[in-house]
Short mmCIF file of C-alpha atoms and ligand atoms in Angstrom, two decimals:
data_model
loop_
_atom_site.label_atom_id
_atom_site.label_comp_id
_atom_site.label_asym_id
_atom_site.label_seq_id
_atom_site.Cartn_x
_atom_site.Cartn_y
_atom_site.Cartn_z
CA UNK A 1 17.63 55.81 111.91
CA UNK A 2 16.73 52.32 113.12
CA UNK A 3 15.66 49.76 110.55
CA UNK A 4 12.11 48.54 111.06
CA UNK A 5 9.85 45.96 109.48
CA UNK A 6 6.14 45.46 109.91
CA UNK A 7 4.82 41.93 110.39
CA UNK A 8 1.35 42.07 108.92
CA UNK A 9 0.94 38.28 108.77
CA UNK A 10 -0.49 38.07 112.28
CA UNK A 11 -2.41 41.30 112.64
CA UNK A 12 -2.98 44.52 110.76
CA UNK A 13 -3.03 46.42 114.02
CA UNK A 14 0.07 45.17 115.77
CA UNK A 15 3.40 45.91 114.15
CA UNK A 16 6.32 43.76 115.20
CA UNK A 17 9.22 46.14 114.88
CA UNK A 18 12.86 45.32 114.94
CA UNK A 19 13.56 46.77 118.37
CA UNK A 20 14.61 50.37 117.93
CA UNK A 21 14.76 53.37 120.16
CA UNK A 22 12.04 55.97 119.84
CA UNK A 23 13.06 59.60 119.39
CA UNK A 24 12.99 61.47 122.70
CA UNK A 25 12.40 65.05 123.74
CA UNK A 26 16.10 65.59 124.64
CA UNK A 27 17.29 64.01 121.39
CA UNK A 28 15.09 66.33 119.33
CA UNK A 29 15.78 69.39 121.45
CA UNK A 30 19.48 68.61 121.13
CA UNK A 31 19.35 68.76 117.33
CA UNK A 32 19.69 72.53 117.68
CA UNK A 33 22.95 73.37 119.38
CA UNK A 34 24.36 76.90 119.64
CA UNK A 35 21.59 78.07 117.31
CA UNK A 36 22.50 75.60 114.54
CA UNK A 37 20.50 72.56 113.43
CA UNK A 38 22.70 70.30 111.34
CA UNK A 39 19.97 67.78 110.52
CA UNK A 40 16.54 69.34 109.90
CA UNK A 41 13.67 67.85 111.89
CA UNK A 42 11.10 65.94 109.83
CA UNK A 43 7.52 66.03 111.04
CA UNK A 44 4.26 64.94 109.42
CA UNK A 45 0.73 64.69 110.75
CA UNK A 46 -0.83 61.27 111.36
CA UNK A 47 -4.28 60.43 112.67
CA UNK A 48 -4.56 56.67 112.17
CA UNK A 49 -2.61 53.54 113.02
CA UNK A 50 -1.90 52.53 109.42
CA UNK A 51 -0.76 55.96 108.30
CA UNK A 52 1.49 56.11 111.36
CA UNK A 53 3.05 52.77 110.38
CA UNK A 54 3.79 54.04 106.89
CA UNK A 55 5.19 57.42 107.92
CA UNK A 56 7.03 56.43 111.08
CA UNK A 57 10.31 55.15 109.60
CA UNK A 58 10.75 58.43 107.72
CA UNK A 59 9.86 60.94 110.42
CA UNK A 60 11.43 62.28 113.59
CA UNK A 61 8.04 63.35 114.92
CA UNK A 62 4.45 62.42 114.14
CA UNK A 63 1.92 65.08 115.05
CA UNK A 64 -1.65 64.06 115.82
CA UNK A 65 -2.85 67.50 114.79
CA UNK A 66 -6.27 68.89 115.56
CA UNK A 67 -6.39 69.42 111.79
CA UNK A 68 -8.00 65.96 112.00
CA UNK A 69 -11.22 67.92 112.60
CA UNK A 70 -11.18 69.02 108.97
CA UNK A 71 -9.19 66.16 107.41
CA UNK A 72 -10.91 63.19 109.09
CA UNK A 73 -14.23 64.54 110.36
CA UNK A 74 -15.09 67.12 107.68
CA UNK A 75 -15.57 69.85 110.27
CA UNK A 76 -15.39 73.50 109.15
CA UNK A 77 -12.49 74.34 111.49
CA UNK A 78 -10.53 72.89 114.42
CA UNK A 79 -12.80 74.61 116.96
CA UNK A 80 -15.23 71.68 117.48
CA UNK A 81 -12.46 69.09 117.98
CA UNK A 82 -12.74 67.35 121.37
CA UNK A 83 -10.27 65.80 123.81
CA UNK A 84 -11.97 62.44 123.16
CA UNK A 85 -11.16 62.67 119.44
CA UNK A 86 -7.54 63.61 120.16
CA UNK A 87 -7.15 60.75 122.65
CA UNK A 88 -8.64 58.12 120.32
CA UNK A 89 -6.49 59.14 117.34
CA UNK A 90 -3.41 59.76 119.50
CA UNK A 91 -3.59 56.21 120.89
CA UNK A 92 -3.94 54.78 117.37
CA UNK A 93 -0.87 56.68 116.15
CA UNK A 94 1.20 55.57 119.15
CA UNK A 95 0.15 51.95 118.44
CA UNK A 96 1.26 52.33 114.82
CA UNK A 97 4.68 53.82 115.52
CA UNK A 98 7.89 52.90 117.27
CA UNK A 99 10.52 55.29 115.99
CA UNK A 100 9.08 58.80 115.81
CA UNK A 101 8.19 60.89 118.84
CA UNK A 102 4.41 61.24 118.87
CA UNK A 103 2.94 64.61 119.88
CA UNK A 104 -0.77 65.26 120.27
CA UNK A 105 -2.52 68.62 119.80
CA UNK A 106 -4.48 70.05 122.70
CA UNK A 107 -7.88 70.96 121.25
CA UNK A 108 -9.54 74.37 121.58
CA UNK A 109 -11.07 74.86 125.02
CA UNK A 110 -9.02 72.17 126.75
CA UNK A 111 -6.13 74.34 128.02
CA UNK A 112 -6.71 78.09 127.75
CA UNK A 113 -8.74 78.45 130.97
CA UNK A 114 -5.84 78.03 133.41
CA UNK A 115 -2.56 76.16 133.82
CA UNK A 116 -4.45 73.69 136.03
CA UNK A 117 -7.01 72.97 133.32
CA UNK A 118 -4.15 72.52 130.84
CA UNK A 119 -2.39 70.05 133.13
CA UNK A 120 -5.59 68.04 133.62
CA UNK A 121 -6.14 67.83 129.86
CA UNK A 122 -2.49 67.18 128.97
CA UNK A 123 -2.07 64.45 131.58
CA UNK A 124 -5.23 62.76 130.30
CA UNK A 125 -3.90 62.90 126.72
CA UNK A 126 -0.55 61.44 127.82
CA UNK A 127 -2.13 58.65 129.92
CA UNK A 128 -4.73 57.65 127.31
CA UNK A 129 -2.45 57.77 124.26
CA UNK A 130 1.07 57.08 125.43
CA UNK A 131 2.31 60.13 123.50
CA UNK A 132 5.49 61.89 124.63
CA UNK A 133 4.44 65.52 124.14
CA UNK A 134 1.52 67.85 123.57
CA UNK A 135 1.25 70.89 121.34
CA UNK A 136 -0.72 74.01 122.16
CA UNK A 137 -1.35 77.24 120.31
CA UNK A 138 -0.48 80.71 121.58
CA UNK A 139 2.50 82.85 122.50
CA UNK A 140 2.90 85.25 125.41
CA UNK A 141 -0.60 84.49 126.67
CA UNK A 142 0.28 80.80 127.02
CA UNK A 143 3.78 81.23 128.50
CA UNK A 144 2.67 80.67 132.09
CA UNK A 145 0.82 77.50 131.05
CA UNK A 146 3.78 76.17 129.07
CA UNK A 147 6.06 76.72 132.09
CA UNK A 148 3.52 75.08 134.42
CA UNK A 149 3.25 71.98 132.20
CA UNK A 150 6.98 71.71 131.47
CA UNK A 151 7.85 71.82 135.18
CA UNK A 152 5.37 68.99 135.80
CA UNK A 153 6.72 66.53 133.25
CA UNK A 154 4.63 67.48 130.23
CA UNK A 155 6.86 68.27 127.24
CA UNK A 156 5.26 71.07 125.23
CA UNK A 157 5.51 72.09 121.60
CA UNK A 158 4.50 75.73 121.13
CA UNK A 159 2.65 77.04 118.06
CA UNK A 160 2.87 80.70 116.99
CA UNK A 161 2.21 82.78 113.88
CA UNK A 162 -0.98 81.61 112.23
CA UNK A 163 -2.84 79.81 115.00
CA UNK A 164 -5.88 78.10 113.41
CA UNK A 165 -7.81 77.81 116.69
CA UNK A 166 -7.93 81.65 116.67
CA UNK A 167 -9.54 81.72 113.21
CA UNK A 168 -12.52 83.69 114.52
CA UNK A 169 -10.22 86.40 115.86
CA UNK A 170 -7.95 86.37 112.80
CA UNK A 171 -10.76 86.29 110.25
CA UNK A 172 -9.16 83.57 108.11
CA UNK A 173 -6.11 81.44 107.46
CA UNK A 174 -3.97 83.95 105.55
CA UNK A 175 -0.25 84.45 106.26
CA UNK A 176 0.51 86.48 109.37
CA UNK A 177 3.03 89.22 110.09
CA UNK A 178 2.62 91.42 107.02
CA UNK A 179 2.27 94.46 109.31
CA UNK A 180 5.28 95.49 111.40
CA UNK A 181 3.35 95.39 114.67
CA UNK A 182 2.15 91.85 114.04
CA UNK A 183 5.62 90.72 112.94
CA UNK A 184 7.05 92.05 116.23
CA UNK A 185 4.28 90.31 118.17
CA UNK A 186 5.06 86.94 116.51
CA UNK A 187 8.73 87.30 117.44
CA UNK A 188 7.80 88.21 121.02
CA UNK A 189 5.42 85.22 121.14
CA UNK A 190 8.14 82.85 119.96
CA UNK A 191 10.61 84.18 122.55
CA UNK A 192 8.02 83.86 125.33
CA UNK A 193 7.24 80.25 124.34
CA UNK A 194 10.97 79.47 124.22
CA UNK A 195 11.70 81.02 127.62
CA UNK A 196 8.68 79.25 129.13
CA UNK A 197 10.33 75.91 128.35
CA UNK A 198 8.73 74.60 125.16
CA UNK A 199 11.15 72.00 123.76
CA UNK A 200 10.33 73.03 120.22
CA UNK A 201 7.76 75.15 118.45
CA UNK A 202 5.72 75.21 115.27
CA UNK A 203 5.72 78.49 113.35
CA UNK A 204 2.88 78.60 110.86
CA UNK A 205 2.04 80.88 107.96
CA UNK A 206 4.58 83.66 108.30
CA UNK A 207 6.82 85.58 105.92
CA UNK A 208 10.34 84.25 105.40
CA UNK A 209 11.92 87.20 107.21
CA UNK A 210 9.89 86.48 110.35
CA UNK A 211 10.66 82.77 110.22
CA UNK A 212 14.32 83.61 109.90
CA UNK A 213 14.27 86.03 112.87
CA UNK A 214 12.32 83.58 115.02
CA UNK A 215 14.65 80.69 114.21
CA UNK A 216 17.71 82.80 115.00
CA UNK A 217 16.21 84.21 118.22
CA UNK A 218 15.07 81.09 120.06
CA UNK A 219 17.04 78.20 121.51
CA UNK A 220 14.33 75.59 120.76
CA UNK A 221 14.08 74.05 117.29
CA UNK A 222 11.53 75.79 115.07
CA UNK A 223 9.37 73.60 112.86
CA UNK A 224 7.90 75.54 109.98
CA UNK A 225 4.68 75.12 108.02
CA UNK A 226 4.24 77.80 105.40
CA UNK A 227 7.23 79.47 106.99
CA UNK A 228 10.06 79.14 104.43
CA UNK A 229 13.21 76.97 104.46
CA UNK A 230 14.74 79.12 107.24
CA UNK A 231 13.34 76.89 110.02
CA UNK A 232 15.04 74.02 111.88
CA UNK A 233 12.52 71.54 110.50
CA UNK A 234 9.32 71.24 108.50
CA UNK A 235 5.84 69.85 109.03
CA UNK A 236 2.99 69.33 106.56
CA UNK A 237 -0.46 67.85 106.83
CA UNK A 238 0.15 64.42 105.29
CA UNK A 239 -3.09 64.39 103.28
CA UNK A 240 -2.08 67.72 101.66
CA UNK A 241 1.38 66.39 100.82
CA UNK A 242 -0.11 63.23 99.32
CA UNK A 243 -2.51 65.19 97.12
CA UNK A 244 -5.73 63.94 98.72
CA UNK A 245 -7.50 67.30 98.52
CA UNK A 246 -8.49 69.42 95.54
CA UNK A 247 -7.01 72.60 96.99
CA UNK A 248 -3.27 72.88 97.41
CA UNK A 249 -2.26 75.81 99.63
CA UNK A 250 0.79 77.75 98.38
CA UNK A 251 3.11 76.33 101.04
CA UNK A 252 2.27 72.70 100.26
CA UNK A 253 4.25 70.59 97.84
CA UNK A 254 2.34 67.60 96.48
CA UNK A 255 4.52 64.50 96.51
CA UNK A 256 1.74 62.36 95.01
CA UNK A 257 -1.71 62.63 93.50
CA UNK A 258 -3.47 60.07 95.69
CA UNK A 259 -6.93 61.54 95.14
CA UNK A 260 -6.69 60.73 91.43
CA UNK A 261 -5.18 57.30 92.07
CA UNK A 262 -7.86 56.37 94.62
CA UNK A 263 -10.54 57.57 92.19
CA UNK A 264 -9.07 55.39 89.44
CA UNK A 265 -8.87 52.34 91.72
CA UNK A 266 -12.46 52.83 92.93
CA UNK A 267 -13.68 53.27 89.34
CA UNK A 268 -11.89 50.08 88.22
CA UNK A 269 -13.41 48.15 91.15
CA UNK A 270 -16.90 49.52 90.48
CA UNK A 271 -16.66 48.59 86.78
CA UNK A 272 -15.55 45.03 87.57
CA UNK A 273 -18.30 44.52 90.15
CA UNK A 274 -20.91 45.80 87.69
CA UNK A 275 -19.59 43.60 84.88
CA UNK A 276 -19.27 40.63 87.28
CA UNK A 277 -15.54 40.31 86.48
CA UNK A 278 -14.70 40.67 90.18
CA UNK A 279 -14.38 38.43 92.11
CA UNK A 280 -12.83 35.67 90.01
CA UNK A 281 -11.88 32.15 91.13
CA UNK A 282 -8.62 33.65 92.45
CA UNK A 283 -10.52 35.59 95.08
CA UNK A 284 -12.97 32.78 95.92
CA UNK A 285 -12.51 30.15 98.65
CA UNK A 286 -12.08 26.73 96.96
CA UNK A 287 -13.77 23.58 98.31
CA UNK A 288 -11.52 21.38 100.45
CA UNK A 289 -8.85 19.61 98.35
CA UNK A 290 -9.23 21.78 95.26
CA UNK A 291 -6.30 24.19 94.67
CA UNK A 292 -6.99 27.92 94.76
CA UNK A 293 -8.04 29.30 91.37
CA UNK A 294 -8.71 25.82 89.82
O1 KIV B 1 -3.19 70.55 113.50
C1 KIV B 1 -2.19 70.45 112.78
O2 KIV B 1 -2.09 69.57 111.90
C2 KIV B 1 -1.10 71.38 112.99
C3 KIV B 1 0.01 71.39 112.00
C4 KIV B 1 -0.46 71.91 110.73
C5 KIV B 1 1.20 72.11 112.51
O3 KIV B 1 -1.12 72.12 113.93
#
């Protein structure tokens, strides 16, 4: 991985990286050769410039997921997320990264109508954000669209298993594939997405056996979320992994407890403001000629 530094002395928004080469679609697709992925693919979600800067050196891919609807906007599901939201956040994440491949989710209603509608939406996302790929949910039903986009220069990440945009059909966000028929359907979906030309795919919320079969049956790398260690890579929603929410789904491992730490920092600040112990002379502009803090 290239070594990068962020120069924050001139601007918070403009990183000055040590020139490094961004991950590409062929380099990621090539991680899986003859069905084997030697180095698992690391993916996290990012929605903002600063989070992208922090995650970028550690990730192969940053996903601007439509989960931003819930995580950033407090929406009840991903259904209301718009193309405008995805473009604004996608552009911010591209500006904050230089190493990871950035992929942007196609929001509900922006691609299912026809391959032509999908191309219009995907090309807008790519032009307005500078991202290198889009992700869309659906298996066999989306195969024609995935092929249409891939043949026209739009790299596609598929998404099968639990597909949150179908929450109203599924009736919730529980793991999929517990029934034999549904397990077979998930495998068929993954194969259809693979054959249609997706360069990799997310498999979400499935039993380990299904994840294992999918990973062994498709040529494209499989990135799992709630899908066991059998996959070619893993993705988590960053805010879940950092412990920013009360609820921790079973498949999430918390690597920090940021909610508690932010609460403590905010409480300390509030107490110091109320007791007038912040700001001190250290945080106050001195008159000309007088040293800071004197
Ligand atoms: O929207 C999202 O963040 C996703 C990931 C959870 C895979 O689709």
